[in-house]
Short mmCIF file of C-alpha atoms and ligand atoms in Angstrom, two decimals:
data_model
loop_
_atom_site.label_atom_id
_atom_site.label_comp_id
_atom_site.label_asym_id
_atom_site.label_seq_id
_atom_site.Cartn_x
_atom_site.Cartn_y
_atom_site.Cartn_z
CA MET A 14 73.22 113.72 107.28
CA THR A 15 74.28 110.35 106.42
CA PHE A 16 73.34 108.09 103.55
CA GLN A 17 70.59 105.85 104.30
CA HIS A 18 70.26 104.13 100.70
CA VAL A 19 74.00 103.41 98.09
CA ALA A 20 73.16 102.35 94.36
CA ILE A 21 76.49 101.29 92.38
CA ILE A 22 76.90 100.97 89.35
CA GLY A 23 79.00 98.46 88.03
CA LEU A 24 80.25 95.64 90.19
CA GLY A 25 83.65 94.31 89.11
CA LEU A 26 87.22 95.36 91.67
CA LEU A 27 85.90 98.65 92.86
CA GLY A 28 81.86 98.75 92.72
CA GLY A 29 82.44 95.01 95.32
CA SER A 30 84.57 96.55 97.22
CA ILE A 31 82.65 98.82 98.17
CA GLY A 32 79.60 96.78 98.52
CA LEU A 33 80.46 95.09 100.80
CA ALA A 34 83.15 97.24 102.72
CA VAL A 35 79.52 99.27 102.94
CA GLN A 36 78.08 95.87 104.46
CA GLU A 37 80.55 95.19 106.56
CA HIS A 38 81.38 98.89 108.15
CA LEU A 39 77.55 100.75 107.83
CA PRO A 40 75.19 98.09 108.06
CA GLN A 41 72.17 100.01 108.31
CA ILE A 42 72.70 101.46 104.80
CA LYS A 43 70.40 99.90 101.77
CA THR A 44 72.68 99.09 99.23
CA THR A 45 71.60 97.72 95.66
CA GLY A 46 73.90 97.71 92.47
CA TYR A 47 73.74 97.24 88.71
CA ASP A 48 77.01 96.01 86.15
CA ALA A 49 75.47 96.24 82.35
CA ASP A 50 77.31 93.20 82.27
CA PRO A 51 75.18 89.41 82.79
CA ALA A 52 77.54 86.84 84.02
CA THR A 53 78.81 90.28 86.86
CA ARG A 54 75.38 90.40 87.35
CA ALA A 55 74.94 87.13 88.13
CA ARG A 56 78.42 86.71 90.30
CA ALA A 57 77.72 89.52 92.19
CA ALA A 58 74.73 87.83 93.18
CA GLU A 59 76.48 85.12 93.88
CA ARG A 60 79.00 86.76 96.53
CA GLY A 61 76.84 88.83 98.16
CA LEU A 62 79.05 91.99 96.82
CA ILE A 63 75.57 94.19 97.03
CA ALA A 64 72.54 93.23 98.74
CA ALA A 65 70.09 93.33 95.50
CA VAL A 66 71.86 93.12 91.87
CA CYS A 67 69.29 94.65 89.95
CA ASP A 68 68.29 94.06 86.47
CA SER A 69 68.29 98.13 85.32
CA ALA A 70 70.23 100.70 86.46
CA ALA A 71 67.61 103.04 86.42
CA ALA A 72 66.01 100.24 89.20
CA ALA A 73 69.11 100.05 90.72
CA VAL A 74 69.14 103.35 91.93
CA GLN A 75 65.76 104.23 92.16
CA GLY A 76 64.54 105.16 96.54
CA ALA A 77 68.74 105.94 96.50
CA ASP A 78 70.93 109.04 98.34
CA LEU A 79 73.50 108.02 96.91
CA VAL A 80 74.45 107.14 94.05
CA ILE A 81 78.79 105.57 93.69
CA MET A 82 79.56 105.36 89.64
CA CYS A 83 82.14 102.13 89.07
CA VAL A 84 82.02 101.83 85.70
CA PRO A 85 85.58 102.55 83.51
CA VAL A 86 86.23 105.96 83.03
CA GLY A 87 85.02 106.31 79.64
CA ALA A 88 81.63 104.54 80.07
CA MET A 89 80.29 107.04 82.98
CA GLY A 90 78.64 110.00 80.66
CA ALA A 91 76.77 106.80 78.67
CA ALA A 92 75.93 104.93 82.46
CA ALA A 93 75.49 108.26 84.11
CA ALA A 94 72.60 109.12 81.20
CA ALA A 95 71.46 105.73 81.54
CA ILE A 96 70.30 107.02 85.58
CA ALA A 97 69.30 110.23 84.15
CA GLY A 98 65.84 109.76 83.93
CA ALA A 99 65.01 107.79 87.60
CA LEU A 100 67.82 109.48 89.49
CA PRO A 101 65.77 110.61 92.63
CA ALA A 102 65.83 114.19 92.71
CA GLY A 103 67.68 114.77 96.17
CA ALA A 104 70.25 112.13 95.59
CA LEU A 105 74.32 112.67 96.06
CA VAL A 106 75.66 111.72 92.37
CA SER A 107 80.23 110.11 93.08
CA ASP A 108 81.70 108.08 91.40
CA VAL A 109 85.41 106.31 91.92
CA GLY A 110 86.90 107.62 88.39
CA SER A 111 90.85 107.24 88.03
CA SER A 112 90.85 110.99 86.52
CA LYS A 113 88.47 113.43 87.39
CA GLN A 114 88.04 116.49 85.33
CA THR A 115 86.62 114.45 82.33
CA VAL A 116 84.35 111.88 84.47
CA ALA A 117 83.19 115.91 86.34
CA LYS A 118 82.27 117.25 83.29
CA ALA A 119 80.94 113.57 81.71
CA LEU A 120 78.48 113.32 85.12
CA ALA A 121 77.36 117.11 85.02
CA GLU A 122 76.39 116.65 81.12
CA ALA A 123 74.80 113.67 81.17
CA LEU A 124 72.51 114.72 85.12
CA PRO A 125 71.84 118.38 84.74
CA GLY A 126 70.23 120.01 87.80
CA HIS A 127 72.09 117.23 89.88
CA ALA A 128 73.89 117.05 92.65
CA ILE A 129 77.75 115.58 92.31
CA ILE A 130 80.69 115.44 94.44
CA PRO A 131 83.43 112.95 92.30
CA ALA A 132 86.00 110.84 93.91
CA HIS A 133 88.71 108.79 93.43
CA PRO A 134 89.58 105.70 95.89
CA VAL A 135 93.16 105.72 95.36
CA ALA A 136 93.53 102.29 96.45
CA GLY A 137 93.43 99.07 94.39
CA THR A 138 95.22 95.87 92.65
CA GLU A 139 96.03 94.80 89.08
CA ARG A 140 92.64 92.59 89.45
CA SER A 141 89.48 93.23 88.07
CA GLY A 142 85.70 92.41 87.71
CA PRO A 143 83.31 91.11 89.95
CA ASP A 144 85.37 88.39 91.64
CA ALA A 145 88.30 90.83 92.78
CA GLY A 146 86.32 93.10 95.00
CA PHE A 147 87.10 92.97 98.95
CA ALA A 148 86.27 94.79 101.84
CA SER A 149 89.29 96.54 102.98
CA LEU A 150 90.61 97.54 99.79
CA PHE A 151 90.17 100.86 101.03
CA GLN A 152 91.48 100.67 104.67
CA GLN A 153 93.86 103.35 106.03
CA ARG A 154 94.15 104.70 101.81
CA TRP A 155 93.53 107.75 101.29
CA CYS A 156 89.95 108.47 99.15
CA ILE A 157 90.31 112.88 97.11
CA ILE A 158 87.04 114.03 96.30
CA THR A 159 87.00 116.92 94.22
CA PRO A 160 84.05 118.69 95.27
CA PRO A 161 82.62 121.34 92.44
CA ALA A 162 82.80 125.17 93.21
CA PRO A 163 79.42 127.07 93.69
CA PRO A 164 77.03 127.43 91.98
CA ALA A 165 77.14 124.04 91.34
CA LEU A 166 74.76 121.77 94.23
CA GLY A 167 77.52 119.79 94.36
CA ALA A 168 79.10 121.93 95.97
CA ASP A 169 76.95 122.27 99.30
CA PRO A 170 79.18 121.16 102.11
CA ALA A 171 76.56 118.93 104.19
CA LEU A 172 76.94 117.39 100.95
CA LEU A 173 81.16 116.63 101.38
CA ALA A 174 80.38 116.83 104.55
CA ALA A 175 78.62 113.40 104.36
CA LEU A 176 80.17 111.97 101.59
CA CYS A 177 83.71 112.32 103.91
CA ALA A 178 82.19 110.52 106.34
CA PHE A 179 80.77 107.73 104.28
CA TRP A 180 84.64 107.40 102.51
CA GLU A 181 86.12 107.35 106.25
CA ALA A 182 83.73 104.71 107.43
CA LEU A 183 85.25 102.44 104.81
CA GLY A 184 88.25 103.22 106.40
CA ALA A 185 89.64 105.97 103.78
CA LYS A 186 91.98 108.71 105.08
CA VAL A 187 89.96 111.94 103.17
CA ASP A 188 92.13 114.10 101.33
CA VAL A 189 89.54 117.10 99.20
CA MET A 190 91.87 119.42 95.95
CA ASP A 191 90.80 120.41 92.56
CA ALA A 192 89.84 118.38 89.73
CA ALA A 193 92.51 119.73 88.17
CA HIS A 194 95.22 119.33 90.97
CA HIS A 195 94.11 116.30 90.80
CA ASP A 196 94.95 115.03 87.58
CA MET A 197 98.07 116.13 87.62
CA VAL A 198 99.35 114.06 90.96
CA LEU A 199 98.05 111.24 90.02
CA ALA A 200 99.55 111.90 86.85
CA VAL A 201 102.47 111.32 88.15
CA THR A 202 102.02 109.04 91.42
CA SER A 203 100.02 106.95 89.32
CA HIS A 204 99.37 107.22 85.52
CA LEU A 205 103.07 107.34 84.72
CA PRO A 206 104.30 104.09 86.88
CA HIS A 207 101.65 102.74 84.44
CA LEU A 208 102.60 104.08 81.08
CA ILE A 209 106.44 102.58 82.25
CA ALA A 210 105.84 99.26 83.30
CA TYR A 211 103.37 98.60 79.83
CA THR A 212 106.12 100.40 77.76
CA ILE A 213 108.68 98.28 79.99
CA VAL A 214 107.02 94.50 79.82
CA GLY A 215 106.19 95.52 76.18
CA THR A 216 109.87 96.53 75.15
CA ALA A 217 111.25 93.12 77.22
CA SER A 218 108.90 90.74 75.06
CA ASP A 219 109.53 92.50 71.53
CA LEU A 220 113.54 91.72 72.44
CA GLU A 221 114.83 89.98 70.02
CA GLY A 222 118.13 87.82 70.78
CA VAL A 223 116.32 87.26 74.72
CA THR A 224 113.73 84.36 74.69
CA GLU A 225 110.74 84.46 76.70
CA SER A 226 111.50 82.00 79.35
CA GLU A 227 114.36 84.08 79.93
CA VAL A 228 112.38 86.97 80.21
CA ILE A 229 110.44 85.15 83.25
CA LYS A 230 113.55 83.18 84.58
CA TYR A 231 114.97 85.72 85.75
CA SER A 232 112.20 88.18 86.59
CA ALA A 233 113.06 88.67 90.03
CA GLY A 234 115.41 90.97 88.84
CA GLY A 235 113.57 94.09 89.30
CA PHE A 236 111.44 93.43 86.14
CA ARG A 237 108.34 90.77 88.08
CA ASP A 238 107.85 93.74 89.71
CA PHE A 239 106.69 95.62 86.69
CA THR A 240 104.98 92.86 85.23
CA ARG A 241 102.59 93.42 88.66
CA ILE A 242 101.94 96.82 87.22
CA ALA A 243 101.27 96.31 83.12
CA ALA A 244 98.84 93.11 84.26
CA SER A 245 96.58 96.45 84.36
CA ASP A 246 92.94 96.46 82.94
CA PRO A 247 93.14 97.75 79.34
CA THR A 248 90.36 99.07 79.75
CA MET A 249 90.51 101.05 82.37
CA TRP A 250 93.72 102.00 81.49
CA ARG A 251 93.09 102.38 78.10
CA ASP A 252 90.31 105.16 79.07
CA VAL A 253 92.64 106.50 81.45
CA PHE A 254 94.98 107.46 79.93
CA LEU A 255 92.51 109.49 77.19
CA SER A 256 91.03 111.26 79.68
CA ASN A 257 93.47 112.49 81.81
CA LYS A 258 95.34 113.49 77.99
CA ASP A 259 96.91 116.16 78.46
CA ALA A 260 98.39 115.60 82.72
CA VAL A 261 100.09 112.58 81.10
CA LEU A 262 101.60 113.88 78.31
CA ASP A 263 102.37 116.78 80.55
CA MET A 264 104.49 114.56 83.34
CA LEU A 265 106.28 112.13 80.75
CA GLN A 266 107.60 115.13 78.51
CA ARG A 267 109.31 116.27 82.42
CA PHE A 268 110.23 111.93 82.86
CA THR A 269 111.78 111.53 79.49
CA GLU A 270 114.36 115.23 80.22
CA ASP A 271 115.01 113.32 83.17
CA LEU A 272 115.56 109.96 81.19
CA THR A 273 118.11 111.90 79.25
CA ALA A 274 120.36 113.51 82.00
CA LEU A 275 120.81 109.83 83.72
CA GLN A 276 121.21 108.34 80.26
CA ARG A 277 124.29 111.21 80.62
CA ALA A 278 125.81 110.60 83.40
CA ILE A 279 125.37 106.80 82.38
CA ARG A 280 127.57 107.75 79.17
CA VAL A 281 129.94 110.49 80.90
CA GLY A 282 130.66 107.84 83.46
CA ASP A 283 129.06 110.64 86.03
CA GLY A 284 128.54 108.25 88.89
CA ASP A 285 128.23 111.20 91.66
CA GLN A 286 125.25 112.03 89.70
CA LEU A 287 123.17 108.32 89.69
CA PHE A 288 124.16 107.62 93.51
CA GLU A 289 123.11 111.15 94.44
CA HIS A 290 120.08 110.50 92.25
CA PHE A 291 119.56 106.90 93.64
CA ALA A 292 119.84 108.25 97.45
CA ARG A 293 116.73 110.37 96.94
CA THR A 294 113.86 108.21 94.92
CA ARG A 295 115.67 105.23 97.86
CA ALA A 296 114.69 108.17 100.42
CA ILE A 297 111.19 108.34 99.02
CA ARG A 298 110.13 105.19 99.06
CA ARG A 299 111.49 105.12 103.11
CA SER A 300 108.95 107.79 103.22
CA ILE A 301 105.95 106.01 101.94
CA ILE A 302 106.90 102.84 104.59
CA GLU A 303 106.82 105.59 107.24
CA LEU A 304 103.44 107.10 105.87
CA GLY A 305 101.96 103.64 106.33
CA GLN A 306 100.77 104.08 102.18
CA ASP A 307 103.77 100.65 101.96
CA ASP A 308 105.76 97.78 103.99
CA ALA A 309 109.00 97.57 104.91
CA ARG A 310 109.19 93.82 103.76
CA PRO A 311 111.00 92.45 100.33
CA ASP A 312 107.99 91.65 97.71
CA PHE A 313 106.98 94.94 98.75
CA GLY A 314 104.90 93.51 101.74
CA ARG A 315 101.88 92.20 98.77
CA SER A 316 99.89 89.52 100.32
CA ASP A 317 96.81 87.82 97.80
CA HIS A 318 95.43 90.81 98.42
CA ASP A 319 96.87 93.61 98.57
CA SER A 320 98.04 96.39 95.80
P1 NAP B 404 85.67 96.73 86.28
O1 NAP B 404 86.41 96.20 87.44
O2 NAP B 404 86.13 96.26 85.18
O3 NAP B 404 84.35 96.90 86.79
C1 NAP B 404 84.81 97.81 86.01
C2 NAP B 404 82.67 97.30 85.44
O4 NAP B 404 81.98 98.20 84.81
C3 NAP B 404 82.75 95.82 84.33
O5 NAP B 404 82.19 95.03 85.40
C4 NAP B 404 81.95 96.56 83.37
O6 NAP B 404 81.94 95.98 82.90
C5 NAP B 404 80.73 97.56 84.27
N1 NAP B 404 80.81 98.84 83.11
C6 NAP B 404 81.22 99.17 82.02
N2 NAP B 404 80.13 100.19 81.16
C7 NAP B 404 79.02 99.97 81.91
C8 NAP B 404 77.73 100.64 82.09
N3 NAP B 404 77.16 101.77 80.81
N4 NAP B 404 76.35 100.45 82.71
C9 NAP B 404 77.29 99.49 84.11
N5 NAP B 404 78.31 99.26 84.63
C10 NAP B 404 79.15 98.81 83.30
O7 NAP B 404 87.01 97.95 87.23
P2 NAP B 404 87.84 98.38 87.99
O8 NAP B 404 88.70 98.32 88.18
O9 NAP B 404 86.03 98.53 89.46
O10 NAP B 404 86.75 100.37 87.64
C11 NAP B 404 85.83 101.31 88.00
C12 NAP B 404 86.74 102.00 88.27
O11 NAP B 404 87.11 102.33 89.15
C13 NAP B 404 87.46 103.02 86.85
O12 NAP B 404 86.27 104.49 86.42
C14 NAP B 404 88.98 102.95 87.56
O13 NAP B 404 89.70 104.03 86.83
C15 NAP B 404 88.66 103.23 89.12
N6 NAP B 404 89.40 103.26 89.97
C16 NAP B 404 89.82 101.67 89.60
C17 NAP B 404 91.50 101.05 90.62
C18 NAP B 404 92.23 100.00 90.50
O14 NAP B 404 93.01 99.79 90.68
N7 NAP B 404 91.34 98.72 89.44
C19 NAP B 404 91.41 102.18 91.44
C20 NAP B 404 90.76 103.40 91.79
C21 NAP B 404 90.34 103.56 91.55
P3 NAP B 404 82.16 95.38 81.57
O15 NAP B 404 83.79 94.23 81.62
O16 NAP B 404 80.90 93.83 80.69
O17 NAP B 404 82.91 96.39 80.61
#
C-alpha cells in the first residue's frame, strides 16, 4: 500500500521539513496541515511547507490516510484528541516525537480504535518554528519506527511496510525497534548530551570571576559546540526530559559514576587512565564519521542547515 494524502499536525522544524520533503520526493501525495499558532500557519502557507494549510486540526485530517503528529511530546495527547472526531477510520497515525513510550500511550488513549505506529526521525537542528524546516533534513539520517505489539491495529505488517517506505522515500534509513529500547538508546545518544550541554552552558554563565564577554570570546575552546546544543528549543526539551524520565535518570546515574572515575584519575594523577579513556572516545568519533553520520571538517562539517 502507498499513501495518497498526508496530514501534518504541527508545522515547525519537523512538520515543515516533512511537508517540503514529501512535495519534493513524493509529489503525487496530497499534503495538508495545521498548527495551533496562527502566525505559524500563515508562515507555513507563505513558505509552501504543505499544499494546504487548514484552519483546524479536524479539517487538516479529513480524507487523510497518514497523519503525522509533529508537536512537542507533551502536546501529543491534546493534539491527538483534537483530531479524534474527524480522523478517517482507516488512517494510520504516526508522529516524530523524541521519546516513544509516553507518546505511544498518549496517542493510543486519545485515538482508541485507530492504527498507530510511532516513529522518531533522528534528525534535527537547534532551530524551531516554520522557518526552520528544509526538505533535505532526513537525508541519510535514521528514522526509528516503534510499532506496537499485536493485537494493536498498528501491528499490521502492511502498515509498517508502508510507513518504512514513506520514510525511505524522504531519504531516511529506517530501523524498527521496541519503544522501550528506543527510549534507552536515545537517552544516552541524545537526551543526556542535551542535559550536559544545558548544564555546562548554565554553569559558565553563572561563574563569578569569568565575564560573559570572556565566555563568548574564548568559546572556541570546546564551549562553543555545547552552546549550539544548549540553544535547542526549551519547550521541546522540557517535554523530552519529563517524558523519558526513567531512562534519562538511569543514564545520568551511569554518567555520574563515570565522571567520578575520571575526577579521581585527575586527582591521583592517573594519566594512563585518562589517555586510555580519551583514545577510546576518539575512536567513537571516527566510527560516526565512517558511518556517514557526521564529517571530519573541524567545524563538525555543519552548514547553516545541518545538525
Ligand atoms: P517546533 O519547531 O517548535 O514545532 C512544533 C509546532 O507544533 C509549533 O509550531 C507549535 O506551536 C505546534 N503545536 C504545539 N501544540 C500543538 C497542538 N496541540 N496542535 C497543533 N500544533 C501544535 O518543534 P519541532 O522541533 O518541529 O519538534 C516537533 C516534534 O519533533 C517534537 O515532538 C520533538 O520531540 C520532535 N523532534 C524534534 C527534533 C529537533 O531536533 N527539533 C528532532 C527529532 C524529533 P507553538 O509554538 O505555538 O506551541
